[in-house]
XYZ file of C-alpha atoms in Angstrom:
627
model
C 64.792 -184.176 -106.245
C 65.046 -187.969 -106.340
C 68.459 -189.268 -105.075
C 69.874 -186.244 -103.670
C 71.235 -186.875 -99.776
C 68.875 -186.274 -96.630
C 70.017 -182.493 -94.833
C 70.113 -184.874 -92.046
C 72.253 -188.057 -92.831
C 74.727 -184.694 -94.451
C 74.917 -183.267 -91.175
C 75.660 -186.761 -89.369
C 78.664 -187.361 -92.376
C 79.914 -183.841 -91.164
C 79.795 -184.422 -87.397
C 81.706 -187.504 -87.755
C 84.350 -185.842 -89.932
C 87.225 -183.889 -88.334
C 88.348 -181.399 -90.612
C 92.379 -181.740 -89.003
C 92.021 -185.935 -88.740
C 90.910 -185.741 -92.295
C 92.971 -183.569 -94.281
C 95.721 -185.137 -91.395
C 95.275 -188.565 -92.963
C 97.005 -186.723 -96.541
C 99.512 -184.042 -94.889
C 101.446 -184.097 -91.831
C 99.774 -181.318 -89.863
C 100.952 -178.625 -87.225
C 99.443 -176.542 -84.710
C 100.084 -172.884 -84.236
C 98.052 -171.551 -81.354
C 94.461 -172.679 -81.816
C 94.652 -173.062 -85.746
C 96.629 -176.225 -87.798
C 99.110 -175.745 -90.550
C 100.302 -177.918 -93.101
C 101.901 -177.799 -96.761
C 99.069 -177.665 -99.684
C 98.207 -181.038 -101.060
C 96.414 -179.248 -104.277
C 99.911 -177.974 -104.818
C 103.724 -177.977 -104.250
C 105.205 -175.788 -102.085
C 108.001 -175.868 -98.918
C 106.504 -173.809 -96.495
C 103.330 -174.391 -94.765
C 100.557 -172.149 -95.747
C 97.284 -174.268 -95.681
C 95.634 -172.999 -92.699
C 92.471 -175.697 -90.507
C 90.348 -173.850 -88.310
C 88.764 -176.752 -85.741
C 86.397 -174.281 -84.447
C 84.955 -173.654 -87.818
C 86.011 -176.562 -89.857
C 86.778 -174.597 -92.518
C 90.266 -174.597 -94.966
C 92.193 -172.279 -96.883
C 95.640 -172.143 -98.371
C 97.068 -168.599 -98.919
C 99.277 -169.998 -101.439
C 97.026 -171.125 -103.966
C 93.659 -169.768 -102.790
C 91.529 -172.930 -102.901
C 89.376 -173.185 -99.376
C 86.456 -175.065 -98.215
C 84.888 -177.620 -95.654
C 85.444 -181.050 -95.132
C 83.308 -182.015 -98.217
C 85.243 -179.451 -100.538
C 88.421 -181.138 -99.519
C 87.589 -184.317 -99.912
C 85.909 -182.860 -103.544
C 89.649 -181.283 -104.948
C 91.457 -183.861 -103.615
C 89.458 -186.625 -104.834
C 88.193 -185.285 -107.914
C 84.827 -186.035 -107.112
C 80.958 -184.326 -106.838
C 79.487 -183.188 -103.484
C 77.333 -186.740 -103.450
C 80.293 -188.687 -104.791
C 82.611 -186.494 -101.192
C 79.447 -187.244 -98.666
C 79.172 -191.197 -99.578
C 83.191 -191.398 -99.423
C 83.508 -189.751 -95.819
C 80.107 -191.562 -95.091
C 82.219 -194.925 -95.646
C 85.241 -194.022 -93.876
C 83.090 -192.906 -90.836
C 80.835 -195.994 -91.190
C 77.488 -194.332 -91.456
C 74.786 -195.694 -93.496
C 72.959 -192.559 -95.652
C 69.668 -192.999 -97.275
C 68.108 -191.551 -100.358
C 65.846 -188.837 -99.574
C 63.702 -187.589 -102.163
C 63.668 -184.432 -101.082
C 65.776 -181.918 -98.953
C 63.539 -181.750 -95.321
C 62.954 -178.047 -94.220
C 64.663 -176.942 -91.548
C 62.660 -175.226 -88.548
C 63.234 -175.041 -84.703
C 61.072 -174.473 -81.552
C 62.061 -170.666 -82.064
C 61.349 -170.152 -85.162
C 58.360 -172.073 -84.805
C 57.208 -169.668 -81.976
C 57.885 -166.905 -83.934
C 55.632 -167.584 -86.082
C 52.775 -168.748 -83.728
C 53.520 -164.969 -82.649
C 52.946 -163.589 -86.035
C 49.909 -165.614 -86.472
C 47.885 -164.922 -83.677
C 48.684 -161.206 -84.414
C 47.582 -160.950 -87.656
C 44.086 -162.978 -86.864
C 44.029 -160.229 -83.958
C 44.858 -157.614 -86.166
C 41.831 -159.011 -88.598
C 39.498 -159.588 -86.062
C 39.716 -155.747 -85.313
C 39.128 -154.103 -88.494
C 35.908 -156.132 -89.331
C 34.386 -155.934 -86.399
C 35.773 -152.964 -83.970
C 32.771 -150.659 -83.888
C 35.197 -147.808 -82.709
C 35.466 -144.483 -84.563
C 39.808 -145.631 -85.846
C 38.054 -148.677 -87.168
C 35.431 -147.438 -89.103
C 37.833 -144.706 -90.453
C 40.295 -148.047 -91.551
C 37.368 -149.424 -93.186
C 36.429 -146.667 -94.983
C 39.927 -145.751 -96.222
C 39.976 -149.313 -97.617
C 36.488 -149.581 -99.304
C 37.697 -145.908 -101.111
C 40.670 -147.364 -102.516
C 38.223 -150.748 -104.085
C 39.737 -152.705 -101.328
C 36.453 -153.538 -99.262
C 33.850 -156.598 -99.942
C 36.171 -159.832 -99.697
C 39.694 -158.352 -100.324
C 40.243 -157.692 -95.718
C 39.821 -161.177 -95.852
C 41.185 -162.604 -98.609
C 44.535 -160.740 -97.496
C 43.612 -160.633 -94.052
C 44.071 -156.998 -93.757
C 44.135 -155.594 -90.258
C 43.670 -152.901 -87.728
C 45.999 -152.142 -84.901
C 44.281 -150.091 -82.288
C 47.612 -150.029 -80.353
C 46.914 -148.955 -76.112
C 48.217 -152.587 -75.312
C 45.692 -154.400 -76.614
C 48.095 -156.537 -78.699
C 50.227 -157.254 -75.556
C 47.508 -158.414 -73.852
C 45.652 -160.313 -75.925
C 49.005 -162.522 -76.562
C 49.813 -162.937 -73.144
C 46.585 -164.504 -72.697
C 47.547 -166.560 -75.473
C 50.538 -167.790 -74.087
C 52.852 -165.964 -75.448
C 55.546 -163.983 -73.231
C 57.317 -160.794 -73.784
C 60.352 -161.530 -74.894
C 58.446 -163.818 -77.647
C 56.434 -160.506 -78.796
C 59.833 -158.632 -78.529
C 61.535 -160.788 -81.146
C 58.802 -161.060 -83.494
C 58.976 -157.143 -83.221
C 55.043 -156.870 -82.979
C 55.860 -155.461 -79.219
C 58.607 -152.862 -77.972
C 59.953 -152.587 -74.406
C 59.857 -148.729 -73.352
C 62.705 -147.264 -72.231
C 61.864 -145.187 -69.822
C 59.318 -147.662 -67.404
C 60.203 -151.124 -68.976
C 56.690 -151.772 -69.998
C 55.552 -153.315 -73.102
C 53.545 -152.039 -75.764
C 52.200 -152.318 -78.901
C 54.280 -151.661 -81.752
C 52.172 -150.306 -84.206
C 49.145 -147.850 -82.767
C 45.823 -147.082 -85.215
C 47.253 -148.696 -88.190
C 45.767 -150.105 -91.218
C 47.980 -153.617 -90.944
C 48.675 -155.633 -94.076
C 50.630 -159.303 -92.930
C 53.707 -159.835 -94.551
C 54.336 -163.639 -95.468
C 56.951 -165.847 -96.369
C 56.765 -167.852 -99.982
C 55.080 -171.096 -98.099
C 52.104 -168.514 -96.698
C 52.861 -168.357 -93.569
C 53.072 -164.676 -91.423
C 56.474 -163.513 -90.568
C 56.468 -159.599 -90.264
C 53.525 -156.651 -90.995
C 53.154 -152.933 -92.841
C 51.046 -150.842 -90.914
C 49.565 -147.914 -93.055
C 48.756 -144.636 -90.429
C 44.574 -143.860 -90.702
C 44.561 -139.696 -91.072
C 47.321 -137.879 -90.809
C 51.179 -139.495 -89.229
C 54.386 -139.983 -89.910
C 55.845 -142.696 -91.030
C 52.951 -142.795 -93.678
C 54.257 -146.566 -93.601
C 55.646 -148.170 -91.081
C 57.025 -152.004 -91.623
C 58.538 -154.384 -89.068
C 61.984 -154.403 -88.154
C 64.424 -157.218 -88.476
C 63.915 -160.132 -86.968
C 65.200 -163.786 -87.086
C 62.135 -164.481 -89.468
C 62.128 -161.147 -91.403
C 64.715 -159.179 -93.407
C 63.029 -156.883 -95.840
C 65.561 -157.285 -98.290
C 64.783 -160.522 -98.697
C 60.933 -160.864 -98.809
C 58.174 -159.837 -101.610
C 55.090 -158.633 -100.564
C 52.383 -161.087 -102.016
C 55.093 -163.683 -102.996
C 52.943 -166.528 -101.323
C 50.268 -165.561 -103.710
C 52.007 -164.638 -106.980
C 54.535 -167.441 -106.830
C 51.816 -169.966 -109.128
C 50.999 -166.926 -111.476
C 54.527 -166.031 -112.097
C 55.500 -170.506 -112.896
C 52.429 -170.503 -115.179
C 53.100 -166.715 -116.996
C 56.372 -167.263 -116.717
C 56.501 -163.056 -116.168
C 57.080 -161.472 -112.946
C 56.154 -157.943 -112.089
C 57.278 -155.572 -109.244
C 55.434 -152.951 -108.336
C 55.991 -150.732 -105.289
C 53.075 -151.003 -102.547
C 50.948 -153.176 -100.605
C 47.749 -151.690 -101.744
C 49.451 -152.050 -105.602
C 49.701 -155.318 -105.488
C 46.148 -156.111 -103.623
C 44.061 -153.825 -106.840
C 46.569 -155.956 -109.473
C 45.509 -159.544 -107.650
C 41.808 -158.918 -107.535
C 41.903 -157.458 -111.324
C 43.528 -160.773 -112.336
C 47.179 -159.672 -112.614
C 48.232 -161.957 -110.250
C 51.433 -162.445 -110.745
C 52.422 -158.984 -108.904
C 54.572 -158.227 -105.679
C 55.958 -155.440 -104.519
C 59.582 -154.602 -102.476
C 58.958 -153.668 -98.336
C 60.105 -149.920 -98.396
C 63.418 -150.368 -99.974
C 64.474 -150.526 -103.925
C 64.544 -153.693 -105.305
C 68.099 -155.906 -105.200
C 69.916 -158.679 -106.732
C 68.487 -161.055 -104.043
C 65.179 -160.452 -105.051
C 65.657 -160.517 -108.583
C 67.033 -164.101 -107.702
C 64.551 -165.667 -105.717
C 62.118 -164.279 -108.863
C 64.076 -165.260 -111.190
C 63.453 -169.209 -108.920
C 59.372 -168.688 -110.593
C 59.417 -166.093 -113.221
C 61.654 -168.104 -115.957
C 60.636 -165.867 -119.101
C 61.177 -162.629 -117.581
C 61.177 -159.498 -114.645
C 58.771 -156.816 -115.414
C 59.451 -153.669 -113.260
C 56.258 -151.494 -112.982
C 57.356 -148.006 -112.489
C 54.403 -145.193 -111.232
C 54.496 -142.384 -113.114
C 55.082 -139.595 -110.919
C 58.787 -138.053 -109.665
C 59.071 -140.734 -107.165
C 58.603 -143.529 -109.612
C 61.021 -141.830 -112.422
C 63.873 -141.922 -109.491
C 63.220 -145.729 -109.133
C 63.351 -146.175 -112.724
C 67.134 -144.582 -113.208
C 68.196 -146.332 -109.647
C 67.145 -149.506 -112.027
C 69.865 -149.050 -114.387
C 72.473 -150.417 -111.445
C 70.955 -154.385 -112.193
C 72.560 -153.739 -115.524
C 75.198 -156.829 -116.068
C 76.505 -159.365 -117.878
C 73.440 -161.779 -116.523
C 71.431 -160.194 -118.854
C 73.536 -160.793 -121.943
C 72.929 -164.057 -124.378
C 76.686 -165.180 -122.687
C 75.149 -165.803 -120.080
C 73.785 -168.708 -121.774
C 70.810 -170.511 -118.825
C 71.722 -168.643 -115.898
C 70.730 -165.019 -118.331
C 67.582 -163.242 -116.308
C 65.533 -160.790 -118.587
C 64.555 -157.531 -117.235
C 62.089 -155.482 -118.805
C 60.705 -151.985 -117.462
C 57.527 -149.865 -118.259
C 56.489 -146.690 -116.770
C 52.843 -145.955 -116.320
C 50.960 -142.990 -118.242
C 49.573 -140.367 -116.855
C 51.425 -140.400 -113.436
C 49.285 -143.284 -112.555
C 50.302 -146.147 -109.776
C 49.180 -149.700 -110.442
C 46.218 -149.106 -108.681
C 44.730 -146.244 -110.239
C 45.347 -147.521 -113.626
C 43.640 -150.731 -113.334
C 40.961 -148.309 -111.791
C 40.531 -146.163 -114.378
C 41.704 -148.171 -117.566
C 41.405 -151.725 -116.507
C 43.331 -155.177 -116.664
C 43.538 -156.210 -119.722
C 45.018 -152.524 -120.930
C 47.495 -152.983 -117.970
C 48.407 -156.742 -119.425
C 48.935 -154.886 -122.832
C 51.625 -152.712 -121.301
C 53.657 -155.145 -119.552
C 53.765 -157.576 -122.730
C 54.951 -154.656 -124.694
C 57.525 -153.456 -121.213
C 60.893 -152.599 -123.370
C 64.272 -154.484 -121.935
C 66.053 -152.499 -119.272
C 68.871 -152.214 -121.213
C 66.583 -150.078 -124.154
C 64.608 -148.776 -121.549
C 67.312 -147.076 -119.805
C 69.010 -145.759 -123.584
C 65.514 -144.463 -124.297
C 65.181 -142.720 -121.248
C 68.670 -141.387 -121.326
C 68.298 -140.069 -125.046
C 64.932 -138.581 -124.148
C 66.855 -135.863 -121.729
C 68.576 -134.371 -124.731
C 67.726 -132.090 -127.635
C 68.781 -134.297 -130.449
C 67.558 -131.294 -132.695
C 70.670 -129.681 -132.101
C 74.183 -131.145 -132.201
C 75.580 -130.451 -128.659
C 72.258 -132.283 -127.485
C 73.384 -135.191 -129.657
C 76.482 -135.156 -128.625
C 75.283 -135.236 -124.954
C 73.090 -138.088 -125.515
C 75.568 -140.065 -126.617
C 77.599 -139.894 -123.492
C 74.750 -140.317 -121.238
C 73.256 -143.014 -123.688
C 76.873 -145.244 -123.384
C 77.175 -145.151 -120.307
C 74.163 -147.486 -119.710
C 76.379 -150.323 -121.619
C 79.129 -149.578 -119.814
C 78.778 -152.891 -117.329
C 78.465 -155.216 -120.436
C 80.833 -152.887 -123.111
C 82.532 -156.276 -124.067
C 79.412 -157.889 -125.233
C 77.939 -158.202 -128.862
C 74.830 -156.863 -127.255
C 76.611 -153.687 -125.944
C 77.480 -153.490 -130.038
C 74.405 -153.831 -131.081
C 72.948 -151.454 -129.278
C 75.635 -149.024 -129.312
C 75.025 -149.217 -133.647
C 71.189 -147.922 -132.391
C 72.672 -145.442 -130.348
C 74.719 -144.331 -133.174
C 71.372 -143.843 -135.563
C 69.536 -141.943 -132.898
C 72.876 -139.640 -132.731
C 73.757 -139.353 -136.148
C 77.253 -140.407 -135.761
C 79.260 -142.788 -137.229
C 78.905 -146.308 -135.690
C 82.507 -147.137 -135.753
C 83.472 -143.875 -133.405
C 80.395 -145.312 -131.473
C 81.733 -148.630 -131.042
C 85.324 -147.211 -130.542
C 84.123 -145.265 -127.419
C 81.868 -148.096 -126.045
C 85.218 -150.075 -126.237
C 87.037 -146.852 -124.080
C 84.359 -146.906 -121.363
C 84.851 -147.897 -117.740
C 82.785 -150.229 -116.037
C 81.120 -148.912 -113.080
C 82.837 -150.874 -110.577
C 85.148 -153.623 -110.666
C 84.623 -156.645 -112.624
C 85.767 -160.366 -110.796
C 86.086 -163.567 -112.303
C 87.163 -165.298 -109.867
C 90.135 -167.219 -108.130
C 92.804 -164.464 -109.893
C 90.872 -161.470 -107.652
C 90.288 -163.592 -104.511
C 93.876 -164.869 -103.823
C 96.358 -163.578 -101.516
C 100.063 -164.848 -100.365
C 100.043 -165.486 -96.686
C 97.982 -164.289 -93.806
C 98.976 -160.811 -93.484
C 96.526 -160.850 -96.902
C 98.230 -157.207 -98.141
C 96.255 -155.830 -100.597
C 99.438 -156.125 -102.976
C 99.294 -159.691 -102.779
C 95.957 -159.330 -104.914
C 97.601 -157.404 -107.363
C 100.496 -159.382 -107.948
C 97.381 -162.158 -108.341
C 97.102 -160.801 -111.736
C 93.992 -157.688 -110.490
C 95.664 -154.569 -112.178
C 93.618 -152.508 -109.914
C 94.165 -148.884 -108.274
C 95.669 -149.658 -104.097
C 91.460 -147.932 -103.049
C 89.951 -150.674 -105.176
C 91.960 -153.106 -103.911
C 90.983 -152.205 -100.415
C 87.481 -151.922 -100.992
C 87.665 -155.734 -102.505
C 89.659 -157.012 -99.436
C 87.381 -155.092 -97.276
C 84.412 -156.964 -98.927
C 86.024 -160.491 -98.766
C 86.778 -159.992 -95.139
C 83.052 -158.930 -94.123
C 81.997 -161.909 -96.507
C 84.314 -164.414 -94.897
C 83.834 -163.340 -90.783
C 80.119 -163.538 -91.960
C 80.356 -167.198 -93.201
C 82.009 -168.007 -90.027
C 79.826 -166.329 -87.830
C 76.630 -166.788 -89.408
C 75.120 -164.758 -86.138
C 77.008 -161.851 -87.284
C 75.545 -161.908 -90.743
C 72.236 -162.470 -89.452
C 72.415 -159.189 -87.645
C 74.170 -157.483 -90.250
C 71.731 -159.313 -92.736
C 70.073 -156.036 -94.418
C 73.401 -154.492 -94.708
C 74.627 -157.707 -96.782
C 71.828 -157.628 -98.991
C 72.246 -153.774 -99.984
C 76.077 -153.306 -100.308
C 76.929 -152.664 -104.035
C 79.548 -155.115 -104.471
C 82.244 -154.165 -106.590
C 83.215 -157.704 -106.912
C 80.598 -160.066 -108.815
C 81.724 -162.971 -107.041
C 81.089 -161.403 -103.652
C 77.479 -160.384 -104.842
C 76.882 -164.225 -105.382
C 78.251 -165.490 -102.924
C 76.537 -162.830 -100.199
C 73.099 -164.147 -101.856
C 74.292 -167.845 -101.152
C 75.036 -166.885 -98.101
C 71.522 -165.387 -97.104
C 69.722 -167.868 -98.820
C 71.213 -170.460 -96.522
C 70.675 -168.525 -93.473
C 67.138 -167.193 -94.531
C 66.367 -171.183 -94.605
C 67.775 -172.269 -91.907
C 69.175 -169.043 -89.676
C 71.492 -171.878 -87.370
C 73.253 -172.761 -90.086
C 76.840 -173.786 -88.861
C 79.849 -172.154 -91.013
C 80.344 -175.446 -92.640
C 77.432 -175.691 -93.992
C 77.211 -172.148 -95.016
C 80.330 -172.157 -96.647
C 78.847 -176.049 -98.800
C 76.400 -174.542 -99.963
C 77.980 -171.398 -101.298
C 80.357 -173.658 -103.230
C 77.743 -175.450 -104.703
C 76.163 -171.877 -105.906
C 79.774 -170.795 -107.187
C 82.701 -172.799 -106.751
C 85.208 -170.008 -105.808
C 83.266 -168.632 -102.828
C 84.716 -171.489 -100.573
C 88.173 -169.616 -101.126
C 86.421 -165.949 -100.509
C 84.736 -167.004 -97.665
C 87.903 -169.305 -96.034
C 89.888 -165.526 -97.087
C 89.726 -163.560 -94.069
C 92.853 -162.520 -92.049
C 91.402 -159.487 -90.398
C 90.301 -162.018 -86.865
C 92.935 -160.883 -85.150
C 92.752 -157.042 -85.625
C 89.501 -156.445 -83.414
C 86.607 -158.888 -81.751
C 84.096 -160.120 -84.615
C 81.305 -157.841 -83.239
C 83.785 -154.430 -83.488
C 84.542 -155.981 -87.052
C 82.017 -157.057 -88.582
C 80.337 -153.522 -87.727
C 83.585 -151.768 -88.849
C 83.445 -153.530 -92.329
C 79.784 -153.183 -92.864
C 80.287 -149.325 -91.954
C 83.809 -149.281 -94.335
C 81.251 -150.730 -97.216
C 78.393 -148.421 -96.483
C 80.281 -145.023 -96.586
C 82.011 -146.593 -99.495
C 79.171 -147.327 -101.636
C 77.787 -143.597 -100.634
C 80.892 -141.839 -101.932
C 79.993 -143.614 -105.002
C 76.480 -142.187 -104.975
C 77.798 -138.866 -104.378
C 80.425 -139.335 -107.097
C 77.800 -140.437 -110.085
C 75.297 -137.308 -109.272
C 78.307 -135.065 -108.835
C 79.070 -136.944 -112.570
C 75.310 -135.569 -113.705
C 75.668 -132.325 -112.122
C 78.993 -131.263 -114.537
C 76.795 -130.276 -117.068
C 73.790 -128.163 -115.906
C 72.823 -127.730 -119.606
C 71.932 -131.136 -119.784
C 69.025 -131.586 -117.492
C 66.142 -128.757 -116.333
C 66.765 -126.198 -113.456
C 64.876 -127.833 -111.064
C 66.055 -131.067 -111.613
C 69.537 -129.928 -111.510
C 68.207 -127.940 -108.066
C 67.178 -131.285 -107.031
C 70.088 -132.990 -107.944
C 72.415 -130.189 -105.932
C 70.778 -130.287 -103.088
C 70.879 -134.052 -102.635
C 74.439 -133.937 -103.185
C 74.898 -131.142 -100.314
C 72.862 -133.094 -98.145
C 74.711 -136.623 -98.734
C 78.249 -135.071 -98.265
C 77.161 -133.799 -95.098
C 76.132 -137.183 -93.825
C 79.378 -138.365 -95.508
C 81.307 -136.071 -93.132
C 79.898 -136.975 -89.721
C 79.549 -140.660 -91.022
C 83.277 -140.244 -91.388
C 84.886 -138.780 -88.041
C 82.799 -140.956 -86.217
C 84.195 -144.160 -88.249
C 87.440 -145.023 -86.236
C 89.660 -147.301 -88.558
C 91.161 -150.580 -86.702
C 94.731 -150.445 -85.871
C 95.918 -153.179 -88.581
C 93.669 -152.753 -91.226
């Protein structure tokens, strides 16, 4: 955008701006072991408790709960906008800063590497599968000409074959490229047993994965015959976190601006049959259900609306309920620009994507996903559908199960409204409706901001956050501290949340602030992963202004070194969010009469086998000394 600030002459403002000499220019300030002190000057008080970190050059003040960087100081104190904060510290460093007209990517010999890596392997991978006359080629080819994906699609795509027996490694080492390079773009593993390298993926049907801009960061490797994994996708690596990236993104990304519509379906080969039958605004998730992060970054091209394509076998009816969780106020009209619509449809037939636009075509397809029904309906539709509404105990049923799809937006006039529908379908009044919409409980708790996120000295006791005004049982409490410590030793070790990067992207959040700001936060780091805290803490600010407090929060340094901590919090949040899992389909399985035998079979034994995990995740989860 035109006048916006150069990342660079930003970075040079921030180098030349001590966070202590600044804010030491307005306060008197104190040092206390490797950290400065000094009283608020955002508010009064008498005893010190606004806390400068020179290693990170980060703020926070435990009285009032404001926090930041240099800018953000300069911002509150000042009263002015991030621009207005660079230009002032620009002048009192003496820097000149230009006017860029446009923010220049950020990339790095690594990075760049990386990707030469990635490249070479996936012309490689090509080069294989059209033109290996071995017996594991041919059987690639011919798996992919059955499915309508021969003729131009291999290279359109650039669909692969991995023949695996090293030839991989060596056809990159003659490239240049050494082992630890292949290592960390996870197309190579080290054995553990002789050292050697090898191929990672062995007579595999390889689809490249890219990032938005086209380029290859990571692959999916289907098995030819008979293997387990069926599919097998790269690990992490410091270009690739699944949780992050859209297969076919690169390609859909023009479809989606122009349509306006997104849709999500869930495989590679789905998305390839919707492309070359002109639905080309399709991508699909990379083995794992579909979050808030990726909703965002399609909510960056798709402005009209999400449209999640659900198959319609068992597998695809699971997805569809998980679905319900992205049920929140951001789809209400309160939520004024910032509102993302999400619509769902479930194929006929127990058809995927690709068999439909097999069998019934494009245009018939197109017809389904203009008429896909908003989530919210959706989900009431599919709830009431479970229930004999013939008979009044089924009614009565459905109208429990039915509410409790509102229950994340209860306070909205759209919650009303469609709690009035709900009523019809039921036959019951709609003022007992409405009354017991009022009575539900959200599913987790709700944060609005600075109240939730404050705390009254460093010790941060979880009391302190209730005497913030967050009437809140003490286990809630926890699990919100808990969060805002994970979020905050990530923002300040932005190595840490790199490594811990999937975790961050699939915690369920109970506070809606910490969902934002963890998507700031990988956004940043996804662009540029050597992001200093500083700058990972600006731009969550500028995303949502009270993340510079949440992510300033954490007290919890002391108790253990940030590698124990950040994988004791991440583990904390994980068995957390599974003991709510376990708690909802415990919920479901209370009343066997309301779902069929073998579902409710289904349902038990998923619950036996989760609460096992639960226990040995448990015992071996050793809880730090002071937390």
């Amino acid at each position: 955008m035109a006048g916006t600030i150069s990342e660079e002459d930003i970075q040079k403002v921030r180098e030349a701006s001590d966070l202590v000499a600044v804010i030491g220019e307005r306060s008197p300030v104190k040092q206390r072991g490797r950290d400065f002190w000094c009283c608020c000057p955002l508010h009064n008080e008498k005893t010190p408790s606004f806390k400068i970190d020179p290693s990170t050059q980060l703020w926070h003040c435990f009285g009032c709960g404001e926090g930041g960087d240099v800018f953000s100081f300069i911002m509150k104190t000042e009263d002015l906008s991030f621009p207005e904060a660079v230009r002032r510290l620009a002048d009192r460093a003496h820097i000149d800063i230009a006017v860029a007209d446009g923010r220049p990517g950020i990339g790095g010999n690594r990075k760049a590497r990386l990707k030469a890596v990635c490249a070479e392997t996936a012309a490689f991978y090509h080069r294989q599968l059209m033109r290996d006359p071995g017996p594991d080629a041919s059987s690639a080819r011919r798996y992919l000409s059955a499915r309508g994906l021969g003729g131009d699609v291999p290279k359109t795509w650039q669909l692969g074959f991995a023949p695996g027996r090293g030839q991989l490694v060596r056809h990159l080492s003659a490239a240049g490229f050494n082992a630890e390079e292949m290592s960390q773009a996870n197309v190579a593993l080290v054995g553990k047993g002789d050292g050697k390298l090898r191929d990672r993926f062995y007579n595999r049907i390889m689809f490249p994965i890219n990032d938005p801009q086209g380029e290859c960061i990571a692959f999916g490797g289907r098995v030819v015959g008979k293997g387990e994994p069926k599919y097998l996708n790269s690990q992490e690596t410091p270009l690739f976190h699944k949780s992050q990236v859209l297969y076919g993104m690169d390609k859909a990304k023009a479809a989606m601006a122009s349509t306006g519509v997104a849709v999500v379906v869930e495989g590679y080969t789905d998305v390839i049959a919707l492309h070359e039958a002109g639905v080309k605004n399709a991508v699909a998730t990379l083995g794992t259900a579909l979050t808030m992060r990726h909703i965002r970054l399609l909510s960056r091209h798709a402005r009209h609306r999400i449209v999640y394509l659900f198959d319609g076998d068992e597998a695809g009816q699971r997805a569809a309920d998980r679905a319900l969780a992205f049920i929140d106020d951001s789809m209400t009209p309160e939520a004024g620009k910032s509102r993302i619509e999400l619509a769902a449809v479930t194929l006929p037939d127990n058809l995927d994507p690709a068999d439909f636009v097999a069998q019934r075509g494009a245009d018939e397809l197109q017809e389904l996903i203009a008429c896909a029904q908003p989530l919210l309906k959706y989900g009431i539709e599919r709830r009431l559908a479970r229930h004999d509404l013939g008979r009044a105990e089924g009614r009565a049923a459905a109208l429990v199960d039915a509410l409790q799809v509102l229950a994340p937006i209860k306070d909205s006039m759209l919650a009303r409204d469609y709690a009035v529908q709900i009523a019809t379908s039921v036959r019951a009044r709609e003022q007992d409706v409405i009354d017991q919409l009022a009575r539900l409980k959200p599913p987790r708790a709700e944060d609005d901001g600075p109240a939730e996120e404050r705390s009254d000295g460093p010790a941060a006791d979880p009391r302190s956050v209730a005497e913030a005004g967050a009437d809140l049982p003490r286990a809630e409490l926890n699990r919100l501290r808990f969060e805002r410590e994970l979020l905050s030793l990530a923002a300040q070790r932005p190595d840490l949340a790199l490594r811990h990067a999937d975790a961050l992207a699939q915690t369920q959040w109970h506070g809606r602030a910490h969902a934002l700001v963890a998507q700031s936060l990988l956004d940043t780091l996804a662009e540029n992963p050597a992001a200093p805290a500083a700058l990972v803490v600006t731009r969550a600010a500028q995303a949502l202004p009270a993340a510079a407090s949440i992510l300033t929060s954490g007290s919890m340094t002391d108790a253990a070194e940030p590698d124990i901590l950040a994988a004791f919090l991440v583990e904390e949040l994980a068995i957390g969010d599974v003991e709510d899992a376990v708690a909802a389909l415990k919920a479901r399985l209370a009343d066997p009469a309301r779902m069929p035998a073998d579902e409710y079979e289904m349902l038990y034994e998923a619950v036996a086998a989760m609460q096992k995990d639960l226990g040995r995740r448990r015992q071996n989860h050793r809880p730090l000394a002071s937390s």
